[in-house]
Steps between C-alpha positions, in 0.01 A plus 500: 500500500297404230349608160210778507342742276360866645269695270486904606274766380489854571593891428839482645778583265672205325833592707318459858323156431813392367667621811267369723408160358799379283784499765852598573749529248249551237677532107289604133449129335422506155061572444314215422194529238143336633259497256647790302546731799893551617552471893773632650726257678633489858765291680603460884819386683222227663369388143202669487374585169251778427302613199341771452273705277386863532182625311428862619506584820439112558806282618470099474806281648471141470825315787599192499795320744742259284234472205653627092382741331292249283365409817351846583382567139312197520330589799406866375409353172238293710304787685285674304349824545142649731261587309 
């Protein structure tokens, strides 16, 4: 029901954002490389898509519904750090 994109930030554990924001079904994509950092790459049964990006105790997950890959790069390439 149309084409989103989700961006999560926390301490949870990679495992329980994927859990709860990825979806049902969820399968270990191949990681995807934004701006010389590797992010781990989730799939769903519903075709969500989830990227995601730990740096210490720090977890960043970047959904989308029915967007690529290149898609979600592009957005995380795009956002640019506080501070």
């Amino acid at each position: 029901t149309g084409h989103y994109v989700g961006l999560e930030h926390g301490d949870q554990p990679t495992a329980a954002m994927v859990a709860q924001y990825v979806g049902p079904g969820r399968a270990r994509e191949q990681p995807v490389r934004v701006n010389g950092v590797s992010w781990s790459a989730y799939s769903s049964s519903n075709n969500d898509l989830g990227l995601v990006s730990t740096r210490g105790t720090t977890t960043t997950l970047v959904v989308g519904h029915e967007v690529s890959p290149g898609e979600l790069a592009a957005f995380i390439g795009s956002l640019r750090r506080p501070g």
